[in-house]
mmCIF file of C-alpha atoms in Angstrom:
data_model
loop_
_atom_site.group_PDB
_atom_site.id
_atom_site.type_symbol
_atom_site.label_atom_id
_atom_site.label_comp_id
_atom_site.label_asym_id
_atom_site.label_seq_id
_atom_site.Cartn_x
_atom_site.Cartn_y
_atom_site.Cartn_z
ATOM 1 C CA MET A 10 -1.256 -3.543 -13.399
ATOM 2 C CA SER A 11 0.607 -6.714 -12.846
ATOM 3 C CA VAL A 12 2.115 -8.098 -9.420
ATOM 4 C CA ALA A 13 4.529 -10.599 -9.038
ATOM 5 C CA PHE A 14 3.258 -13.353 -7.623
ATOM 6 C CA ALA A 15 1.075 -14.836 -10.530
ATOM 7 C CA GLY A 16 2.643 -18.097 -12.221
ATOM 8 C CA ASN A 17 5.335 -20.679 -11.532
ATOM 9 C CA SER A 18 8.879 -19.789 -11.027
ATOM 10 C CA ALA A 19 11.357 -20.941 -13.875
ATOM 11 C CA THR A 20 13.690 -21.722 -11.631
ATOM 12 C CA GLY A 21 11.575 -23.824 -9.146
ATOM 13 C CA SER A 22 9.292 -23.173 -6.361
ATOM 14 C CA SER A 23 10.058 -20.752 -3.813
ATOM 15 C CA ARG A 24 7.279 -21.945 -1.684
ATOM 16 C CA GLU A 25 9.039 -24.392 0.383
ATOM 17 C CA ALA A 26 9.617 -24.366 4.046
ATOM 18 C CA GLY A 27 12.560 -22.419 5.635
ATOM 19 C CA PRO A 28 13.585 -18.921 5.786
ATOM 20 C CA LEU A 29 12.607 -16.357 3.369
ATOM 21 C CA ARG A 30 15.816 -16.257 0.758
ATOM 22 C CA VAL A 31 16.546 -12.320 0.578
ATOM 23 C CA MET A 32 18.809 -10.869 -2.153
ATOM 24 C CA ILE A 33 20.006 -7.354 -1.305
ATOM 25 C CA VAL A 34 21.046 -5.383 -4.695
ATOM 26 C CA ASP A 35 22.387 -2.015 -3.987
ATOM 27 C CA ASP A 36 25.483 -0.315 -5.207
ATOM 28 C CA SER A 37 25.800 1.167 -1.839
ATOM 29 C CA VAL A 38 28.119 -0.663 0.557
ATOM 30 C CA VAL A 39 26.786 0.906 3.623
ATOM 31 C CA ILE A 40 23.035 0.367 2.906
ATOM 32 C CA ARG A 41 23.864 -3.538 1.919
ATOM 33 C CA GLY A 42 25.556 -3.838 5.408
ATOM 34 C CA LEU A 43 22.650 -2.085 7.116
ATOM 35 C CA ILE A 44 19.946 -4.788 5.225
ATOM 36 C CA SER A 45 22.034 -7.501 5.748
ATOM 37 C CA ARG A 46 22.361 -7.172 9.483
ATOM 38 C CA TRP A 47 18.698 -6.583 9.855
ATOM 39 C CA ILE A 48 17.974 -9.532 7.995
ATOM 40 C CA GLY A 49 20.408 -11.315 9.595
ATOM 41 C CA ALA A 50 18.729 -10.794 13.053
ATOM 42 C CA GLU A 51 15.154 -12.070 12.059
ATOM 43 C CA HIS A 52 14.594 -15.575 12.532
ATOM 44 C CA ASP A 53 12.292 -16.182 9.449
ATOM 45 C CA MET A 54 14.491 -14.624 6.952
ATOM 46 C CA GLU A 55 18.018 -14.847 5.675
ATOM 47 C CA VAL A 56 20.297 -13.081 3.217
ATOM 48 C CA ALA A 57 20.700 -15.201 0.433
ATOM 49 C CA ALA A 58 23.009 -12.837 -1.403
ATOM 50 C CA SER A 59 24.393 -9.168 -1.159
ATOM 51 C CA LEU A 60 25.386 -7.443 -4.697
ATOM 52 C CA ARG A 61 26.079 -4.215 -6.186
ATOM 53 C CA THR A 62 24.595 -4.268 -9.433
ATOM 54 C CA GLY A 63 21.749 -5.226 -11.254
ATOM 55 C CA LEU A 64 23.525 -6.967 -13.844
ATOM 56 C CA GLU A 65 25.074 -9.340 -10.711
ATOM 57 C CA ALA A 66 21.523 -9.867 -10.022
ATOM 58 C CA VAL A 67 20.414 -11.059 -13.369
ATOM 59 C CA ASN A 68 23.648 -13.219 -13.977
ATOM 60 C CA GLN A 69 23.515 -14.843 -10.446
ATOM 61 C CA LEU A 70 19.831 -15.252 -10.024
ATOM 62 C CA GLU A 71 19.665 -19.097 -10.931
ATOM 63 C CA ARG A 72 22.097 -19.791 -8.518
ATOM 64 C CA ILE A 73 20.757 -17.674 -5.773
ATOM 65 C CA ASN A 74 17.355 -18.639 -6.187
ATOM 66 C CA PRO A 75 16.186 -15.912 -3.667
ATOM 67 C CA ASP A 76 12.375 -15.658 -2.629
ATOM 68 C CA VAL A 77 12.361 -11.829 -2.086
ATOM 69 C CA ALA A 78 14.619 -9.181 -3.987
ATOM 70 C CA VAL A 79 15.302 -5.802 -2.234
ATOM 71 C CA LEU A 80 16.368 -3.864 -5.480
ATOM 72 C CA ASP A 81 17.753 -0.448 -5.693
ATOM 73 C CA ILE A 82 16.895 1.851 -8.587
ATOM 74 C CA GLU A 83 20.105 3.640 -9.316
ATOM 75 C CA MET A 84 22.995 1.294 -9.873
ATOM 76 C CA PRO A 85 25.919 1.020 -12.330
ATOM 77 C CA GLU A 86 26.376 -1.264 -15.045
ATOM 78 C CA LEU A 87 22.402 -2.490 -15.144
ATOM 79 C CA ASP A 88 20.198 -0.043 -13.172
ATOM 80 C CA GLY A 89 17.079 -1.500 -10.966
ATOM 81 C CA ILE A 90 14.104 -0.355 -13.540
ATOM 82 C CA SER A 91 16.342 -2.204 -16.134
ATOM 83 C CA ALA A 92 16.957 -5.351 -14.289
ATOM 84 C CA LEU A 93 13.577 -6.103 -13.087
ATOM 85 C CA PRO A 94 11.908 -7.114 -16.027
ATOM 86 C CA GLN A 95 14.858 -9.607 -16.496
ATOM 87 C CA LEU A 96 14.924 -10.930 -13.216
ATOM 88 C CA LEU A 97 10.999 -11.391 -13.415
ATOM 89 C CA THR A 98 11.625 -13.315 -16.837
ATOM 90 C CA LYS A 99 13.785 -15.619 -15.184
ATOM 91 C CA LYS A 100 11.736 -16.019 -12.050
ATOM 92 C CA ARG A 101 8.253 -15.087 -12.322
ATOM 93 C CA ASP A 102 7.308 -15.205 -8.852
ATOM 94 C CA LEU A 103 10.112 -13.558 -7.381
ATOM 95 C CA VAL A 104 9.035 -10.839 -4.880
ATOM 96 C CA ILE A 105 10.770 -7.812 -5.834
ATOM 97 C CA ILE A 106 10.476 -4.652 -3.700
ATOM 98 C CA MET A 107 12.194 -1.137 -5.180
ATOM 99 C CA ALA A 108 14.135 0.963 -2.915
ATOM 100 C CA SER A 109 14.835 4.639 -3.848
ATOM 101 C CA THR A 110 15.277 8.087 -2.020
ATOM 102 C CA LEU A 111 12.484 10.336 -2.088
ATOM 103 C CA THR A 112 12.911 12.236 -5.292
ATOM 104 C CA ARG A 113 10.486 12.769 -8.118
ATOM 105 C CA ARG A 114 12.463 10.929 -10.701
ATOM 106 C CA ASN A 115 12.804 7.810 -8.215
ATOM 107 C CA ALA A 116 9.180 8.241 -7.484
ATOM 108 C CA GLU A 117 8.264 8.027 -11.020
ATOM 109 C CA VAL A 118 10.573 4.881 -11.772
ATOM 110 C CA SER A 119 9.111 3.063 -9.012
ATOM 111 C CA PHE A 120 5.563 3.620 -10.374
ATOM 112 C CA LYS A 121 6.826 2.185 -13.365
ATOM 113 C CA ALA A 122 8.182 -0.629 -11.758
ATOM 114 C CA LEU A 123 4.925 -1.413 -10.130
ATOM 115 C CA SER A 124 3.522 -1.579 -13.767
ATOM 116 C CA LEU A 125 6.628 -3.567 -14.941
ATOM 117 C CA GLY A 126 5.606 -6.523 -12.042
ATOM 118 C CA ALA A 127 7.463 -5.298 -8.430
ATOM 119 C CA ALA A 128 5.316 -6.035 -5.623
ATOM 120 C CA ASP A 129 5.882 -2.971 -3.538
ATOM 121 C CA TYR A 130 8.492 -0.269 -3.095
ATOM 122 C CA ILE A 131 10.313 1.533 -0.230
ATOM 123 C CA PRO A 132 11.696 5.080 0.446
ATOM 124 C CA LYS A 133 15.007 4.900 1.750
ATOM 125 C CA PRO A 134 16.352 7.471 4.098
ATOM 126 C CA GLU A 135 18.611 10.466 2.526
ATOM 127 C CA SER A 136 20.872 9.611 5.451
ATOM 128 C CA THR A 137 21.394 6.462 7.522
ATOM 129 C CA ARG A 138 23.111 8.835 10.288
ATOM 130 C CA GLU A 139 19.563 9.953 11.339
ATOM 131 C CA THR A 140 18.487 7.597 13.767
ATOM 132 C CA SER A 141 14.406 8.055 13.513
ATOM 133 C CA ALA A 142 14.677 7.711 9.631
ATOM 134 C CA ALA A 143 16.760 4.385 9.652
ATOM 135 C CA ASP A 144 14.811 2.938 12.253
ATOM 136 C CA VAL A 145 11.522 3.757 10.085
ATOM 137 C CA PHE A 146 13.302 2.319 7.236
ATOM 138 C CA HIS A 147 14.284 -0.744 9.310
ATOM 139 C CA HIS A 148 10.891 -1.656 10.526
ATOM 140 C CA ASP A 149 9.057 -1.044 7.283
ATOM 141 C CA LEU A 150 11.157 -2.911 5.053
ATOM 142 C CA ILE A 151 11.391 -6.258 7.282
ATOM 143 C CA GLN A 152 7.490 -6.013 7.427
ATOM 144 C CA LYS A 153 7.025 -5.793 3.723
ATOM 145 C CA ILE A 154 9.846 -8.121 3.116
ATOM 146 C CA ARG A 155 7.898 -10.928 5.788
ATOM 147 C CA HIS A 156 4.372 -10.021 4.531
ATOM 148 C CA LEU A 157 4.796 -9.989 1.174
ATOM 149 C CA GLY A 158 6.802 -13.381 1.337
ATOM 150 C CA ALA A 159 4.183 -15.002 3.522
ATOM 151 C CA ARG A 160 1.570 -14.049 0.658
ATOM 152 C CA LEU A 161 4.428 -15.745 -1.894
ATOM 153 C CA ARG A 162 4.409 -19.003 0.620
ATOM 154 C CA ARG A 163 0.836 -18.969 1.338
ATOM 155 C CA LYS A 164 1.174 -18.920 4.771
ATOM 156 C CA PRO A 165 0.581 -16.479 7.847
ATOM 157 C CA ALA A 166 3.049 -13.743 8.549
ATOM 158 C CA VAL A 167 4.541 -13.188 12.155
ATOM 159 C CA VAL A 168 4.121 -9.513 13.006
ATOM 160 C CA SER A 169 7.222 -7.917 14.393
ATOM 161 C CA PRO A 170 6.519 -5.447 17.387
ATOM 162 C CA PRO A 171 5.748 -1.893 16.024
ATOM 163 C CA LEU A 172 7.918 0.824 16.407
ATOM 164 C CA ALA A 173 7.132 3.447 19.301
ATOM 165 C CA PRO A 174 6.111 6.261 17.140
ATOM 166 C CA ALA A 175 8.454 9.292 17.393
ATOM 167 C CA SER A 176 7.926 12.946 17.434
ATOM 168 C CA PRO A 177 6.351 14.277 14.608
ATOM 169 C CA ALA A 178 9.345 16.609 13.806
ATOM 170 C CA ALA A 179 11.786 13.759 14.031
ATOM 171 C CA ARG A 180 9.921 10.838 11.892
ATOM 172 C CA ALA A 181 10.267 10.357 8.212
ATOM 173 C CA PRO A 182 6.250 9.529 7.241
ATOM 174 C CA ALA A 183 5.965 5.914 7.101
ATOM 175 C CA VAL A 184 4.713 4.350 4.059
ATOM 176 C CA VAL A 185 3.016 1.185 6.091
ATOM 177 C CA ARG A 186 2.754 0.108 9.575
ATOM 178 C CA PRO A 187 1.117 -2.922 10.997
ATOM 179 C CA ALA A 188 -1.117 -2.141 14.057
ATOM 180 C CA ALA A 189 -0.713 -5.587 15.597
ATOM 181 C CA PRO A 190 0.093 -5.719 19.343
ATOM 182 C CA ALA A 191 3.738 -6.818 20.311
ATOM 183 C CA SER A 192 2.304 -9.790 22.596
ATOM 184 C CA ALA A 193 0.328 -11.014 19.700
ATOM 185 C CA PRO A 194 1.311 -12.839 16.507
ATOM 186 C CA ALA A 195 -0.945 -12.400 13.519
ATOM 187 C CA VAL A 196 -3.672 -14.972 12.921
ATOM 188 C CA HIS A 197 -4.259 -15.986 9.633
ATOM 189 C CA ALA A 198 -7.782 -14.639 8.445
ATOM 190 C CA PRO A 199 -10.089 -17.024 7.422
ATOM 191 C CA SER A 200 -11.004 -17.087 3.860
ATOM 192 C CA SER A 201 -12.831 -14.166 2.661
ATOM 193 C CA GLY A 202 -15.593 -16.350 0.818
ATOM 194 C CA SER A 203 -16.715 -17.862 4.380
ATOM 195 C CA LEU A 204 -17.269 -14.466 6.136
ATOM 196 C CA THR A 205 -20.782 -12.947 6.730
ATOM 197 C CA THR A 206 -21.783 -9.720 5.467
ATOM 198 C CA ARG A 207 -24.247 -7.357 6.439
ATOM 199 C CA PRO A 208 -27.083 -5.548 4.208
ATOM 200 C CA PHE A 209 -25.911 -2.159 2.426
ATOM 201 C CA SER A 210 -27.431 0.775 3.819
ATOM 202 C CA SER A 211 -30.798 1.979 2.853
ATOM 203 C CA GLN A 212 -29.538 5.567 2.609
ATOM 204 C CA ALA A 213 -28.481 6.990 -0.612
ATOM 205 C CA PRO A 214 -24.578 7.221 -0.771
ATOM 206 C CA LYS A 215 -23.271 11.196 -1.359
ATOM 207 C CA VAL A 216 -19.567 10.653 -1.135
ATOM 208 C CA LEU A 217 -17.221 7.763 -1.827
ATOM 209 C CA LEU A 218 -14.221 6.977 0.462
ATOM 210 C CA ILE A 219 -11.063 4.595 -0.256
ATOM 211 C CA GLY A 220 -8.277 3.612 2.008
ATOM 212 C CA SER A 221 -5.538 1.490 0.799
ATOM 213 C CA SER A 222 -1.750 0.649 1.370
ATOM 214 C CA THR A 223 0.639 -2.347 -0.033
ATOM 215 C CA GLY A 224 -0.716 -2.938 -3.397
ATOM 216 C CA GLY A 225 -2.887 0.053 -3.398
ATOM 217 C CA PRO A 226 -1.246 1.905 -5.978
ATOM 218 C CA GLN A 227 -2.242 -0.529 -8.622
ATOM 219 C CA ALA A 228 -5.486 -1.421 -6.924
ATOM 220 C CA LEU A 229 -6.374 2.299 -7.133
ATOM 221 C CA MET A 230 -5.499 2.938 -10.724
ATOM 222 C CA ALA A 231 -7.460 0.042 -11.661
ATOM 223 C CA LEU A 232 -10.556 0.976 -9.789
ATOM 224 C CA VAL A 233 -11.078 4.368 -10.650
ATOM 225 C CA THR A 234 -10.823 3.719 -14.603
ATOM 226 C CA GLU A 235 -14.482 2.323 -13.527
ATOM 227 C CA LEU A 236 -15.868 5.084 -11.696
ATOM 228 C CA GLY A 237 -16.126 7.857 -14.054
ATOM 229 C CA SER A 238 -20.059 8.445 -13.638
ATOM 230 C CA VAL A 239 -19.420 8.075 -9.843
ATOM 231 C CA ILE A 240 -16.811 10.476 -9.766
ATOM 232 C CA ASP A 241 -18.808 13.112 -11.957
ATOM 233 C CA ARG A 242 -21.687 12.799 -9.175
ATOM 234 C CA VAL A 243 -20.104 12.988 -5.937
ATOM 235 C CA PRO A 244 -16.622 13.266 -4.316
ATOM 236 C CA VAL A 245 -13.879 10.841 -4.292
ATOM 237 C CA LEU A 246 -11.788 11.113 -1.366
ATOM 238 C CA ILE A 247 -8.502 8.438 -1.037
ATOM 239 C CA THR A 248 -5.981 7.760 1.675
ATOM 240 C CA GLN A 249 -3.389 5.747 0.594
ATOM 241 C CA HIS A 250 -0.214 4.911 2.754
ATOM 242 C CA MET A 251 2.466 6.517 0.991
ATOM 243 C CA PRO A 252 5.229 9.681 1.670
ATOM 244 C CA PRO A 253 5.632 12.800 0.251
ATOM 245 C CA THR A 254 6.333 13.025 -3.511
ATOM 246 C CA PHE A 255 5.164 9.462 -3.957
ATOM 247 C CA THR A 256 1.705 10.903 -3.829
ATOM 248 C CA THR A 257 2.096 13.780 -5.949
ATOM 249 C CA ILE A 258 3.081 11.161 -8.874
ATOM 250 C CA LEU A 259 -0.094 8.774 -7.821
ATOM 251 C CA ALA A 260 -2.649 11.843 -8.027
ATOM 252 C CA GLU A 261 -1.413 12.397 -11.622
ATOM 253 C CA HIS A 262 -1.699 8.530 -12.335
ATOM 254 C CA LEU A 263 -5.193 8.544 -11.120
ATOM 255 C CA ALA A 264 -5.994 11.815 -13.037
ATOM 256 C CA ARG A 265 -4.681 9.868 -16.026
ATOM 257 C CA SER A 266 -6.842 6.651 -15.481
ATOM 258 C CA SER A 267 -10.051 8.085 -14.223
ATOM 259 C CA ARG A 268 -9.822 10.727 -17.073
ATOM 260 C CA ARG A 269 -11.096 13.261 -14.165
ATOM 261 C CA PRO A 270 -9.339 15.947 -11.972
ATOM 262 C CA ALA A 271 -7.088 14.305 -9.252
ATOM 263 C CA ALA A 272 -4.751 16.034 -7.021
ATOM 264 C CA GLU A 273 -3.299 15.851 -3.630
ATOM 265 C CA ALA A 274 -5.678 18.058 -1.290
ATOM 266 C CA VAL A 275 -4.894 21.306 -0.031
ATOM 267 C CA ASP A 276 -6.066 22.454 3.238
ATOM 268 C CA GLY A 277 -9.067 24.401 3.241
ATOM 269 C CA GLU A 278 -10.331 23.651 -0.124
ATOM 270 C CA PRO A 279 -13.958 22.913 -0.837
ATOM 271 C CA VAL A 280 -14.993 19.422 -1.319
ATOM 272 C CA LYS A 281 -17.049 18.953 -4.450
ATOM 273 C CA PRO A 282 -18.490 16.204 -7.090
ATOM 274 C CA GLY A 283 -16.209 15.646 -9.788
ATOM 275 C CA ARG A 284 -12.735 15.446 -8.239
ATOM 276 C CA ILE A 285 -10.671 12.990 -6.575
ATOM 277 C CA TYR A 286 -8.750 14.163 -3.466
ATOM 278 C CA LEU A 287 -5.722 12.190 -2.523
ATOM 279 C CA ALA A 288 -4.146 12.707 1.215
ATOM 280 C CA PRO A 289 -0.664 14.142 0.450
ATOM 281 C CA GLY A 290 1.933 11.924 1.930
ATOM 282 C CA GLY A 291 2.976 12.922 5.644
ATOM 283 C CA LYS A 292 -0.327 14.398 6.287
ATOM 284 C CA HIS A 293 -3.770 13.305 7.857
ATOM 285 C CA MET A 294 -6.783 14.643 5.493
ATOM 286 C CA ARG A 295 -9.850 15.039 7.086
ATOM 287 C CA VAL A 296 -13.199 16.326 6.255
ATOM 288 C CA VAL A 297 -14.614 19.393 8.201
ATOM 289 C CA ARG A 298 -17.217 21.752 7.694
ATOM 290 C CA SER A 299 -16.964 24.940 6.405
ATOM 291 C CA GLY A 300 -19.989 27.273 6.177
ATOM 292 C CA ALA A 301 -22.805 24.938 4.286
ATOM 293 C CA GLU A 302 -19.932 22.941 2.431
ATOM 294 C CA ALA A 303 -17.321 20.251 3.022
ATOM 295 C CA ALA A 304 -13.943 21.468 2.814
ATOM 296 C CA ILE A 305 -10.310 19.699 3.304
ATOM 297 C CA ALA A 306 -8.417 19.885 6.717
ATOM 298 C CA LEU A 307 -5.044 18.623 6.663
ATOM 299 C CA ASP A 308 -2.706 18.507 10.032
ATOM 300 C CA ASP A 309 0.685 17.483 10.986
ATOM 301 C CA GLY A 310 -0.450 15.761 14.198
ATOM 302 C CA PRO A 311 1.108 12.148 15.109
ATOM 303 C CA ALA A 312 0.738 9.104 13.407
ATOM 304 C CA VAL A 313 -2.524 7.097 13.638
ATOM 305 C CA ASN A 314 -2.595 3.138 13.364
ATOM 306 C CA PHE A 315 1.516 3.952 12.752
ATOM 307 C CA CYS A 316 0.590 5.630 9.494
ATOM 308 C CA LYS A 317 0.601 9.147 8.146
ATOM 309 C CA PRO A 318 -1.720 9.717 6.405
ATOM 310 C CA ALA A 319 -4.005 7.132 7.868
ATOM 311 C CA VAL A 320 -7.358 6.329 6.662
ATOM 312 C CA ASP A 321 -9.348 6.133 10.082
ATOM 313 C CA PRO A 322 -9.166 9.988 10.227
ATOM 314 C CA LEU A 323 -10.768 10.442 6.911
ATOM 315 C CA PHE A 324 -13.418 7.885 7.687
ATOM 316 C CA THR A 325 -14.526 8.942 11.040
ATOM 317 C CA SER A 326 -14.420 12.750 10.044
ATOM 318 C CA ALA A 327 -16.808 12.236 7.220
ATOM 319 C CA ILE A 328 -19.530 11.150 9.559
ATOM 320 C CA ASP A 329 -19.994 14.757 10.742
ATOM 321 C CA ILE A 330 -20.580 16.169 7.283
ATOM 322 C CA TRP A 331 -22.595 13.412 5.446
ATOM 323 C CA HIS A 332 -23.887 11.175 8.321
ATOM 324 C CA GLY A 333 -25.133 7.912 7.132
ATOM 325 C CA ASN A 334 -24.923 8.733 3.414
ATOM 326 C CA ILE A 335 -21.180 6.983 3.066
ATOM 327 C CA LEU A 336 -19.912 4.337 0.978
ATOM 328 C CA SER A 337 -16.138 3.294 2.198
ATOM 329 C CA VAL A 338 -13.865 0.920 0.277
ATOM 330 C CA ILE A 339 -10.918 -0.617 1.801
ATOM 331 C CA LEU A 340 -8.298 -2.281 -0.530
ATOM 332 C CA THR A 341 -5.281 -4.038 -0.236
ATOM 333 C CA GLY A 342 -2.825 -3.193 2.558
ATOM 334 C CA MET A 343 -1.127 -4.501 5.647
ATOM 335 C CA GLY A 344 -2.351 -3.454 9.237
ATOM 336 C CA SER A 345 -5.619 -2.617 10.313
ATOM 337 C CA ASP A 346 -6.288 1.096 9.410
ATOM 338 C CA GLY A 347 -9.655 1.695 7.992
ATOM 339 C CA MET A 348 -11.254 -0.908 10.509
ATOM 340 C CA ARG A 349 -12.250 1.732 13.276
ATOM 341 C CA GLY A 350 -13.325 4.260 10.876
ATOM 342 C CA GLY A 351 -15.338 1.700 9.218
ATOM 343 C CA LYS A 352 -17.221 0.528 12.159
ATOM 344 C CA ASP A 353 -17.931 4.330 13.218
ATOM 345 C CA ILE A 354 -19.644 4.699 9.106
ATOM 346 C CA VAL A 355 -21.559 1.510 9.769
ATOM 347 C CA ALA A 356 -22.726 2.763 13.264
ATOM 348 C CA ALA A 357 -23.976 5.985 11.558
ATOM 349 C CA GLY A 358 -25.744 4.119 8.851
ATOM 350 C CA GLY A 359 -23.095 3.855 6.075
ATOM 351 C CA SER A 360 -21.857 0.829 3.788
ATOM 352 C CA VAL A 361 -18.416 -0.762 3.695
ATOM 353 C CA ILE A 362 -16.945 -2.941 0.889
ATOM 354 C CA ALA A 363 -13.772 -4.601 1.473
ATOM 355 C CA GLN A 364 -11.406 -6.302 -1.392
ATOM 356 C CA ASP A 365 -11.165 -9.983 -0.994
ATOM 357 C CA GLU A 366 -8.161 -11.962 0.102
ATOM 358 C CA ALA A 367 -7.736 -13.613 -3.265
ATOM 359 C CA SER A 368 -7.187 -10.352 -5.222
ATOM 360 C CA SER A 369 -5.488 -8.296 -2.322
ATOM 361 C CA VAL A 370 -1.200 -8.108 -2.288
ATOM 362 C CA VAL A 371 -1.741 -8.272 1.328
ATOM 363 C CA TRP A 372 -5.211 -9.098 3.119
ATOM 364 C CA GLY A 373 -4.469 -6.967 6.482
ATOM 365 C CA MET A 374 -6.659 -3.757 6.089
ATOM 366 C CA PRO A 375 -9.594 -5.409 4.261
ATOM 367 C CA GLY A 376 -9.238 -8.566 6.147
ATOM 368 C CA ALA A 377 -9.667 -6.294 9.662
ATOM 369 C CA ALA A 378 -12.603 -5.075 8.094
ATOM 370 C CA ALA A 379 -14.140 -8.240 7.011
ATOM 371 C CA ASN A 380 -13.423 -10.170 10.372
ATOM 372 C CA ALA A 381 -15.099 -7.081 12.210
ATOM 373 C CA GLY A 382 -18.233 -7.978 10.692
ATOM 374 C CA ILE A 383 -18.699 -4.434 9.197
ATOM 375 C CA CYS A 384 -18.746 -5.243 5.465
ATOM 376 C CA ALA A 385 -21.593 -5.052 3.371
ATOM 377 C CA ALA A 386 -19.390 -6.993 0.569
ATOM 378 C CA ILE A 387 -16.203 -8.568 0.324
ATOM 379 C CA LEU A 388 -15.263 -8.399 -3.465
ATOM 380 C CA PRO A 389 -12.583 -9.337 -5.882
ATOM 381 C CA LEU A 390 -10.749 -6.155 -7.216
ATOM 382 C CA ASN A 391 -12.229 -6.472 -10.608
ATOM 383 C CA GLN A 392 -15.939 -6.412 -9.204
ATOM 384 C CA ILE A 393 -15.505 -3.592 -6.951
ATOM 385 C CA GLY A 394 -15.902 -0.764 -9.495
ATOM 386 C CA ALA A 395 -19.336 -2.369 -10.908
ATOM 387 C CA LYS A 396 -20.929 -2.829 -7.504
ATOM 388 C CA VAL A 397 -19.973 0.711 -6.489
ATOM 389 C CA ASN A 398 -21.589 2.192 -9.837
ATOM 390 C CA ARG A 399 -24.772 0.278 -9.164
ATOM 391 C CA LEU A 400 -24.885 1.459 -5.412
ATOM 392 C CA PHE A 401 -24.587 5.036 -6.699
ATOM 393 C CA ALA A 402 -27.428 4.225 -9.467
ATOM 394 C CA GLY A 403 -29.688 3.391 -6.613
ATOM 395 C CA ASP A 404 -29.468 -0.363 -6.132
ATOM 396 C CA ARG A 405 -29.185 -1.213 -2.397
ATOM 397 C CA SER A 406 -28.697 -5.132 -2.398
#
């Protein structure tokens, strides 16, 4: 599936110094006002335009020349999914973030938007009067604009202080959340080609674990198409930072792409070869021992790394079941989730593969693992599937 970074702009380069120019397209005057105020409070971005319909955005794109567009799905005259390809035809490097409420239809449309070139999506709260939900939406949106815009401009992003986690009952599940401390700006990681790697484990892997976030749906669907024989032989467990409803749709897409059973994991179900288990939105997925076999354990505990579901709980829990016979893959995403769990896997005798910087939408999670020195390989997305297949076939190099 494509992303919106390839190619040169038809309206001129967006990669110039100065604040990121953000175009807000939403038929709700309340949402437009909120986003405008949030962006106006940031030093590194500005509101380029605030528009009511997709038609206005298409007609005024050349004049506005934004770097990033926040595009609502449901609008009069021209909806977001119809406006998306027209906007990218006029400006191929425009970063488009789809915004929608958490309905099945909107989740399906958001996945279609990713296939058409949208860079990412963000769930809007049902009501902005609910403070915790509005705060989560605020923080996630600003982070997505900043990190995706930084990728566009090929320069480091400055990370905003993370939100203090709200109570589990009050929080809407966050899609992504950076884990950098408030006092330290993000440091641009060295090129993945210059990083050192460690040898792969000599132990044969008995399970495949995958963690991903921003850009993950596209990466996951590309990867699972190449893993048929692996899925047949071992269980595949995936944590993707994503809210409820969206994970339901993602599981259906993974089943179609892999031609293997794939579904949101169910608490207590046995973990068997031949299936893909996806952490459901809003729940952490762990693996526990149930008699002589492994089973899924879901919990509604606090966010981990400001994410729920988070990758680290899955990675760490798997060690008690499979010890060092684990192969884990960390794909594109913001923050550092998966790095600590990856360290634990390596300490137990397992192996970690990270997606490289050039093929990642955001090189946060895989970059954190790579810079921690825990990876046995740092590979482009289109090489990871073949490497995984070789490792499960007995290659240890």
